[in-house]
Coordinates of C-alpha atoms and ligand atoms in Angstrom, one line a residue:
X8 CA 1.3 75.7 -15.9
X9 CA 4.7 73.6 -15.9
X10 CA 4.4 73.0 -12.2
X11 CA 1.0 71.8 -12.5
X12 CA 1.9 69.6 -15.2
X13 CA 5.2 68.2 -13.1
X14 CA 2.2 67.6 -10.3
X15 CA 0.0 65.9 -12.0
X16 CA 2.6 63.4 -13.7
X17 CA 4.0 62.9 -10.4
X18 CA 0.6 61.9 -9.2
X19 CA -0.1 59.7 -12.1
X20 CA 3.0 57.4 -11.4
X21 CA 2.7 57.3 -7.8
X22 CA -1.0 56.0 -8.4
X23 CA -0.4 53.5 -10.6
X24 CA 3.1 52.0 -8.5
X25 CA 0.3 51.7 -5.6
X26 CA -1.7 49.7 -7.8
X27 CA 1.1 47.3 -9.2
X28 CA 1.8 46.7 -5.4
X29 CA -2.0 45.6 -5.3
X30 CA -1.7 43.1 -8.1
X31 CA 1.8 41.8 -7.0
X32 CA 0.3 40.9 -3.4
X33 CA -3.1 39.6 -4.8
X34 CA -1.2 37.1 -7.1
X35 CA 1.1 35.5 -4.4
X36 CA -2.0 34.9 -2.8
X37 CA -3.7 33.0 -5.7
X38 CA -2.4 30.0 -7.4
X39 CA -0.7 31.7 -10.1
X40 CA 2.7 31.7 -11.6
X41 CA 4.8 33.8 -9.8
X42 CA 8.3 35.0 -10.8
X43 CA 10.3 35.7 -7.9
X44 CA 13.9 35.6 -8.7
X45 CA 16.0 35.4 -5.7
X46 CA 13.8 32.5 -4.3
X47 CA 15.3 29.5 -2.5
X48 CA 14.6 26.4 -4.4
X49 CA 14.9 22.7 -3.4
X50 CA 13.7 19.4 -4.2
X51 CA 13.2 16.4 -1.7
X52 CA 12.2 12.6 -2.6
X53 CA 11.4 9.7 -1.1
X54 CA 12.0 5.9 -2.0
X55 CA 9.1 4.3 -0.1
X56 CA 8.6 3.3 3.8
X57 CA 8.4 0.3 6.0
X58 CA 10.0 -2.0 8.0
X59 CA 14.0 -0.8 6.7
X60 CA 16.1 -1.8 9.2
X61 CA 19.8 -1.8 9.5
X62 CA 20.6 -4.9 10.7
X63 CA 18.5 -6.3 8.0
X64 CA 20.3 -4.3 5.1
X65 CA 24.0 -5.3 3.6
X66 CA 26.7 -2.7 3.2
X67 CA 26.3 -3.1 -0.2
X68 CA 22.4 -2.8 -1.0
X69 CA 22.6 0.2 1.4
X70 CA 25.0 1.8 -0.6
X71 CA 23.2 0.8 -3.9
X72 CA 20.3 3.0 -2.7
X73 CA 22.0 5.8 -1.7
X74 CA 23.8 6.0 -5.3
X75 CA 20.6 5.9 -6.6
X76 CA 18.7 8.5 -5.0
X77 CA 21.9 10.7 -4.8
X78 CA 21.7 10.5 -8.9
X79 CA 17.9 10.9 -8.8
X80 CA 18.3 14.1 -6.8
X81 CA 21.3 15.3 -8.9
X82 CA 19.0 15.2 -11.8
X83 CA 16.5 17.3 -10.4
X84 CA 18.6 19.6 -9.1
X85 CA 20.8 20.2 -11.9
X86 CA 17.1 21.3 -13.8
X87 CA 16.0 23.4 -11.3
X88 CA 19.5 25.3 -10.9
X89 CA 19.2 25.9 -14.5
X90 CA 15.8 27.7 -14.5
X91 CA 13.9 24.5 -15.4
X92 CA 10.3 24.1 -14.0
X93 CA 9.5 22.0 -10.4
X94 CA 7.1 19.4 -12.8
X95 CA 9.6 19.0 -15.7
X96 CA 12.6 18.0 -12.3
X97 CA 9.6 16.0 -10.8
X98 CA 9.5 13.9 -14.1
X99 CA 13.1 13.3 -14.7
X100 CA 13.6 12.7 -10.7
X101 CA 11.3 9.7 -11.0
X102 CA 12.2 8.6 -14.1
X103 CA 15.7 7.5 -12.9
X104 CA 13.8 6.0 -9.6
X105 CA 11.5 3.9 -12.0
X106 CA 13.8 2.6 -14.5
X107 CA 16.0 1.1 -11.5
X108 CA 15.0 -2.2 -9.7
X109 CA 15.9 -1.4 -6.3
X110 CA 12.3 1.1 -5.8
X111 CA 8.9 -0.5 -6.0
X112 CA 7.9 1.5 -9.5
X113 CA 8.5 1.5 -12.7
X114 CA 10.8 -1.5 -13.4
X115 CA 11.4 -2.9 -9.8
X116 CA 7.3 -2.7 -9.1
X117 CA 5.8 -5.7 -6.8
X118 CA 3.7 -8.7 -8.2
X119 CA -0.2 -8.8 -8.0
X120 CA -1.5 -11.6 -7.0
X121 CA -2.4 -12.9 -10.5
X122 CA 1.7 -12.5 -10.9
X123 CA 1.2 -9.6 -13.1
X124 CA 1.9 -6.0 -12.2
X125 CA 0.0 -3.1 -12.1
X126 CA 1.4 0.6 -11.4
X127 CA 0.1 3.8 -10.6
X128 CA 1.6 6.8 -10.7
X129 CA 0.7 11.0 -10.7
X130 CA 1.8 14.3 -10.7
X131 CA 0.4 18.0 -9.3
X132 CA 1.1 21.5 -10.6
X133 CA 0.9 23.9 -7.3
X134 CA 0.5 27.2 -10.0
X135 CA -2.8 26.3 -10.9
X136 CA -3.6 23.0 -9.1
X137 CA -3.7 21.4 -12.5
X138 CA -2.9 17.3 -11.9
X139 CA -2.5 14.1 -13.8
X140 CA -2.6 10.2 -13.0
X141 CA -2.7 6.9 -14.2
X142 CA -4.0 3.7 -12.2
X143 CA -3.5 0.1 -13.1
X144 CA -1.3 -0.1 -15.7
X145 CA 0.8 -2.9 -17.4
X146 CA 2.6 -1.7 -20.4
X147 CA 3.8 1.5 -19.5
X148 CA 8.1 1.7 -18.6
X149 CA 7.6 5.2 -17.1
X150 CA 4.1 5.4 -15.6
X151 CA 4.9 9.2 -14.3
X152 CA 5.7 10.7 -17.5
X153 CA 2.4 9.7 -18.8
X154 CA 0.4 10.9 -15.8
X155 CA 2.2 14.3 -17.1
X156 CA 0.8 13.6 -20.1
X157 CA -3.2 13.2 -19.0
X158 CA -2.6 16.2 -17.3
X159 CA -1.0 18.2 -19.8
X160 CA -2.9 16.5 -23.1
X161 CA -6.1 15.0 -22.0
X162 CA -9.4 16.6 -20.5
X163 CA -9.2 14.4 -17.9
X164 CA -7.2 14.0 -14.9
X165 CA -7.4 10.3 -14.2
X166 CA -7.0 7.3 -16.6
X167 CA -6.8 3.7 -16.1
X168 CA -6.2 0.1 -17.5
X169 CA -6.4 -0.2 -21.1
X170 CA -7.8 3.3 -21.6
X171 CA -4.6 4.7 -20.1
X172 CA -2.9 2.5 -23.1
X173 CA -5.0 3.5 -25.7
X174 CA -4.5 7.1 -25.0
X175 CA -0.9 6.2 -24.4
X176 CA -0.2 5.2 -27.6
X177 CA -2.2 7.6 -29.2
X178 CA 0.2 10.0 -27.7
X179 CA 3.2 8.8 -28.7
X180 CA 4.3 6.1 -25.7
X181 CA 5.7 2.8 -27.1
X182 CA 3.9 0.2 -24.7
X183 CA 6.8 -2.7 -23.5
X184 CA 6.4 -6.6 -22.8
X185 CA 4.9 -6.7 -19.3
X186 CA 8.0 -9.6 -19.1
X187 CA 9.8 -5.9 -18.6
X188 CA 8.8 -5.6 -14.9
X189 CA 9.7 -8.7 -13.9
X190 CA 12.4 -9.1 -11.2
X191 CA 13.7 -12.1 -9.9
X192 CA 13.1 -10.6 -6.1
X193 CA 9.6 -9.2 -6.4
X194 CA 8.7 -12.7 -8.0
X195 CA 10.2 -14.5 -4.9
X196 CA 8.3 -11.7 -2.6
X197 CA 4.9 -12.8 -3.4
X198 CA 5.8 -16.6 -3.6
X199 CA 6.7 -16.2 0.2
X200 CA 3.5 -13.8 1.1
X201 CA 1.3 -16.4 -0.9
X202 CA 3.0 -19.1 1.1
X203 CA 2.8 -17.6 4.6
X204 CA -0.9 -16.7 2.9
X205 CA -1.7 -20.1 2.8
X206 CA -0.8 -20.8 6.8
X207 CA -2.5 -18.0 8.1
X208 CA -5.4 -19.3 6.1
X209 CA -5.5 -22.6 7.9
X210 CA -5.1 -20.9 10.8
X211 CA -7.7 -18.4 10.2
X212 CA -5.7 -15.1 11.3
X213 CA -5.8 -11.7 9.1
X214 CA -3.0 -11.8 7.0
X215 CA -2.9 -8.3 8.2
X216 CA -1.6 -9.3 11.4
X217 CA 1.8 -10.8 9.6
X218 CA 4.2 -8.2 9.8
X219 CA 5.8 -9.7 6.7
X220 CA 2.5 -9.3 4.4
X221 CA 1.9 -6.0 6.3
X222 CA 5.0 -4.9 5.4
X223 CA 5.2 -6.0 1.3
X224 CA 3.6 -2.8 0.6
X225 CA 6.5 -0.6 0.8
X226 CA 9.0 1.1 -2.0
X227 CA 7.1 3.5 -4.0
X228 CA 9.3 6.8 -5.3
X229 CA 8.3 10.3 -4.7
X230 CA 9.1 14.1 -5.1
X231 CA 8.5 17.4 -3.9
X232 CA 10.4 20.8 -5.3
X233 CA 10.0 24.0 -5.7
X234 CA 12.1 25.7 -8.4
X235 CA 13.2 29.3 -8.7
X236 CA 10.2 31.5 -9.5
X237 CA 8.3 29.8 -6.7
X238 CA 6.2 27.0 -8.4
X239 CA 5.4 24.2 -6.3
X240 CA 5.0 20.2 -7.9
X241 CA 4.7 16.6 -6.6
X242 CA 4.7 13.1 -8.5
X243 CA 4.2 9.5 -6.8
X244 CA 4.6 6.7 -8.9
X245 CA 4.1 2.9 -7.4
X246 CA 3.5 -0.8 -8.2
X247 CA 1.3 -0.5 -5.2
X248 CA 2.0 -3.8 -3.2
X249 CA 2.5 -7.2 -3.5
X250 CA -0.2 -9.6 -3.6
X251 CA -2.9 -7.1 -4.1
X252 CA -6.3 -8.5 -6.1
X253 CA -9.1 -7.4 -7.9
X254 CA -7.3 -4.3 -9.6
X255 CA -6.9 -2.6 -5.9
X256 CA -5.7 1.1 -6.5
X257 CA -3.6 2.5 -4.1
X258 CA -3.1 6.4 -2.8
X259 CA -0.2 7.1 -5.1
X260 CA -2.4 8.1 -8.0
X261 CA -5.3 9.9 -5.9
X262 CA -4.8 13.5 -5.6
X263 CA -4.7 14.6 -2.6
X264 CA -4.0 11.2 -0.4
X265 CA -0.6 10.0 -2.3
X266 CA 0.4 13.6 -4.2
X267 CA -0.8 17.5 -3.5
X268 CA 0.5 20.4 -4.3
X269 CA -0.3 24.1 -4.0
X270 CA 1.8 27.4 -4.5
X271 CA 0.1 28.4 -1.4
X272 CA 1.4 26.1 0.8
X273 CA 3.4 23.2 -0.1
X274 CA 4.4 19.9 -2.1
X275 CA 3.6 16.5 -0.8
X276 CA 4.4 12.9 -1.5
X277 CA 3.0 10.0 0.2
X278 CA 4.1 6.5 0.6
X279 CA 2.7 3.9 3.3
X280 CA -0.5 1.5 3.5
X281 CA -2.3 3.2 0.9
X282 CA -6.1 2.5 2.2
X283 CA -4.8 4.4 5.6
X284 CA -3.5 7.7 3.2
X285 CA -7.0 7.4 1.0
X286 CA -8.9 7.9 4.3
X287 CA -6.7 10.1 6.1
X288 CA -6.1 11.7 2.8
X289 CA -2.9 12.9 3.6
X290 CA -1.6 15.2 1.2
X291 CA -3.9 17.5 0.9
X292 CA -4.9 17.3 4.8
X293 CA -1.2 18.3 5.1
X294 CA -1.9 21.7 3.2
X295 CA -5.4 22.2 4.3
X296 CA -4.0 22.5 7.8
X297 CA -1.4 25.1 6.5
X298 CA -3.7 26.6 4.7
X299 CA -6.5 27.2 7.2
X300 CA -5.2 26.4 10.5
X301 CA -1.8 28.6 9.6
X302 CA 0.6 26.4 11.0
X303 CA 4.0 25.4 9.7
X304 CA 4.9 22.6 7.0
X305 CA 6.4 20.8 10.0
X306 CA 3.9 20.7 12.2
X307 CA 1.0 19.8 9.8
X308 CA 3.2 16.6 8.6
X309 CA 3.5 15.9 12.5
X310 CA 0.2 15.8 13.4
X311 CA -1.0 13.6 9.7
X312 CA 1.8 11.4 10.4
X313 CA 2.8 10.8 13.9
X314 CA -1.3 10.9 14.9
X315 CA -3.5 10.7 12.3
X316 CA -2.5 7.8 10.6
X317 CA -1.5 5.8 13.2
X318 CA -4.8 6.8 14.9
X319 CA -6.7 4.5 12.1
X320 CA -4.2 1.7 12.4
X321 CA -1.8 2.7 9.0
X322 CA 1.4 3.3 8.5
X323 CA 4.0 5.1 6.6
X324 CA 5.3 9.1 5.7
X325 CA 5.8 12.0 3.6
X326 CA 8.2 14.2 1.6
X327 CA 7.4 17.6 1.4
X328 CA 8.6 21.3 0.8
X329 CA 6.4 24.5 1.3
X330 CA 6.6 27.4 -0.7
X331 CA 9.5 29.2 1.5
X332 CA 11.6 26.1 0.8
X333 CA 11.5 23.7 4.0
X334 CA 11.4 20.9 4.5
X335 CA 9.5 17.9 5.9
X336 CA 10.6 14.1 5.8
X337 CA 8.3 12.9 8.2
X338 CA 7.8 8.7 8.4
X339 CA 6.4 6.6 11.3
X340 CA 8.0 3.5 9.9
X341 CA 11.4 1.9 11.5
X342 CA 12.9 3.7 7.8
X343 CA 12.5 5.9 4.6
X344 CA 14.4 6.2 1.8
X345 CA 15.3 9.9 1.9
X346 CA 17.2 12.3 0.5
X347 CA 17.2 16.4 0.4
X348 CA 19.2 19.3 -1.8
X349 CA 18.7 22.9 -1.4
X350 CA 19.6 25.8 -3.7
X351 CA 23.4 25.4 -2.6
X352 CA 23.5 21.6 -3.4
X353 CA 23.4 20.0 0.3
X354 CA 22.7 17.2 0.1
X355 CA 21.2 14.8 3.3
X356 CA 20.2 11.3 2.9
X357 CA 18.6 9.2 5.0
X358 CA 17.3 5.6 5.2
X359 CA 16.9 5.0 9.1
X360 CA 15.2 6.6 11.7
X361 CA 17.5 9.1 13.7
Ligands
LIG12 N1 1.3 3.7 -1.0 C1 1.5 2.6 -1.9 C2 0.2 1.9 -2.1 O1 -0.5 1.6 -1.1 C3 2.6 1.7 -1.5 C4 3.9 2.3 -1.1 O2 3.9 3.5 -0.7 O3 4.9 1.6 -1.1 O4 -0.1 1.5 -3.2

C-alpha cells in the first residue's frame, strides 16, 4: 500500500513538471512577459542619419555629440542594470536626446516651412505589441513621453495636432511656448533651403535633386533595448525635416516603418527620408523577415537597408537589438550617430562610417 502510494506521488509530480516545461516553451514563443533572469540585456540608440562627414564636423561639435549620447545611453543603462523595464529606459534615453539641441527632436527639432515646428514621436512594447504615438505636435517639450502616455492611458494608439494637446493636458502635460523649439541654427537651416528653394524654382529642377535640401531631413533620436527578463521596446521621436508643408508626417510615429518591436524577434528604430521607410516600412519588414524567413537580426537590417531602401531611391538606417541581445547599427548614409552598451557597460560609439 505505501509503495503504491510512493508510486503514484512520484507519478503525479513527474506529470505535472512535463507540463510546466509545456507552458514555459509555449510562452517564449508568444508575446508575453517572460522572466528570464540571467538574460543578457543592452540598449542601442541612434541620433539620426545623413550626410555626417568628418571633414565637415569640428573637434568640438563632434565631441559635443558624443557626450551626449554617451549620457543618453548611461541613463538607460543605469535603469536596465537595476531591473527597470526596456520602455521605462527607452523614455528616459530619449528624453535627455530631446531636451538637447544638438538632435533633431524635442528642443533642437527642424523648422516647417510655415517657420513653426511640428514633432512626432512613438514608442512599442515587444511583450504584447502594445504601441503609442503622437504626430504633429507644437506644445509638447517631450513628445516621447506622451506617446507612452496614448499607449499606456488612451484607447488609441495614434493622436495628432491639437487632439494630442487636449488629451495632453488632460493627462497632466504642461504644454510650453512653441518660442521653446526655436534654435538659432534650425532657423538659419530653412532660410538657406528656402533660399536655394527659390533658385531651383527658377530653374525648374526638383529640389529633390539638391543634396543640401535632400539632406535637411536628418537628426531624429532613437532606441532599442532589451532589459533583463527579456522584454523588448523601441521609441523614435523627430521634428521630421526642415521645410516640410501641409502637416507632412513622417515614419517616426508609424508603427512599423520608424519603430517595431516584438519579444519574438527584435527592437527597431528608424531614421532617414521618411516617405522611403513608410513604403519600405522598415521596421517591421526587419522582424517579419526574422520572423518568417528565420534569418538573423543582421542580415534582415542588411537586406532593408543596404537594398531595399536604396532600391526605391531613399536613404538612411536602423538601430536595433533582437531578443538574444545583438546588435544591428546598420545606415547607408556617409554617418549615424551611434552608440551601443551591453550588460557589462561597453560602450561603442560611432558617428562615421567604418
Ligand atoms: N525619418 C524622419 C522623417 O522623415 C527624419 C529623420 O530621421 O531625421 O521625418
Amino acid at each position: 500500500m505505501y509503495k503504491t502510494l510512493t508510486l503514484l506521488i512520484l507519478l503525479f509530480v513527474l506529470f505535472s513538471c512535463k507540463n510546466d516545461r509545456k507552458t514555459a516553451s509555449k510562452d517564449s514563443n508568444s508575446h508575453s512577459e517572460t522572466t528570464k533572469t540571467d538574460q543578457n540585456f543592452g540598449i542601442v540608440i541612434h541620433g539620426g542619419a545623413g550626410t555626417i562627414l568628418k571633414e565637415n564636423m569640428s573637434d568640438s561639435l563632434e565631441n559635443a555629440y558624443k557626450v551626449k549620447l554617451t549620457e543618453a545611453i548611461n541613463v538607460g543603462y543605469s535603469i536596465l542594470k537595476n531591473g527597470g523595464t526596456s520602455m521605462e529606459a527607452v523614455v528616459s534615453t530619449i528624453n535627455v536626446m530631446e531636451d538637447s539641441p544638438l538632435f533633431n527632436a524635442g528642443k533642437g527639432s527642424v523648422f516647417t516651412h510655415d517657420e513653426t515646428n511640428e514633432m512626432d514621436a512613438s514608442v512599442m512594447n515587444g511583450a504584447d505589441l502594445n504601441a503609442g504615438a503622437v504626430a504633429g505636435v507644437t506644445r509638447i517639450k517631450n513628445p516621447i513621453s506622451l506617446a507612452l502616455v496614448v499607449m499606456n492611458d488612451s484607447p488609441h494608439v495614434m493622436l495628432s495636432g491639437k487632439g494630442a494637446e487636449i488629451f495632453a493636458q488632460e493627462k497632466g502635460f504642461l504644454l510650453v511656448d512653441p518660442e521653446y523649439f526655436y534654435t538659432e541654427n534650425r532657423f538659419q537651416s530653412l532660410q538657406k533651403i528656402k533660399n536655394r528653394e527659390k533658385q531651383k524654382a527658377k530653374k525648374l529642377g526638383s529640389v529633390f535633386e539638391d543634396p543640401y535640401i535632400k539632406n535637411s531631413k536628418f537628426g531624429t533620436v532613437g532606441y532599442a533595448a532589451l532589459d533583463k527578463n527579456g522584454n523588448l521596446a523601441a521609441g523614435t521621436s523627430t521634428g521630421g525635416m526642415t521645410n516640410k508643408r501641409w502637416n507632412r508626417i513622417g515614419d517616426a510615429p508609424i508603427i512599423g516603418a520608424g519603430t517595431y518591436a516584438n519579444n519574438a524577434t527584435c527592437a527597431v528604430s528608424s531614421t532617414g527620408w521618411g516617405e522611403y521607410f513608410i513604403r519600405a516600412m522598415v521596421a517591421h519588414d526587419i522582424s517579419a523577415m526574422m520572423e518568417y524567413k528565420g534569418v538573423s537580426l543582421n542580415e534582415a537590417a542588411k537586406e532593408v537597408i543596404q537594398k531595399k531602401v536604396p532600391a526605391l531611391g531613399g536613404d538612411g538606417g536602423i538601430v536595433a537589438i533582437d531578443k538574444d541581445g545583438n546588435v544591428a547599427m546598420e545606415f547607408n548614409t556617409a554617418g549615424m550617430y551611434r552608440a551601443h552598451m551591453n550588460s557589462e557597460g561597453e560602450l561603442t560609439l560611432g558617428i562615421y562610417k567604418e
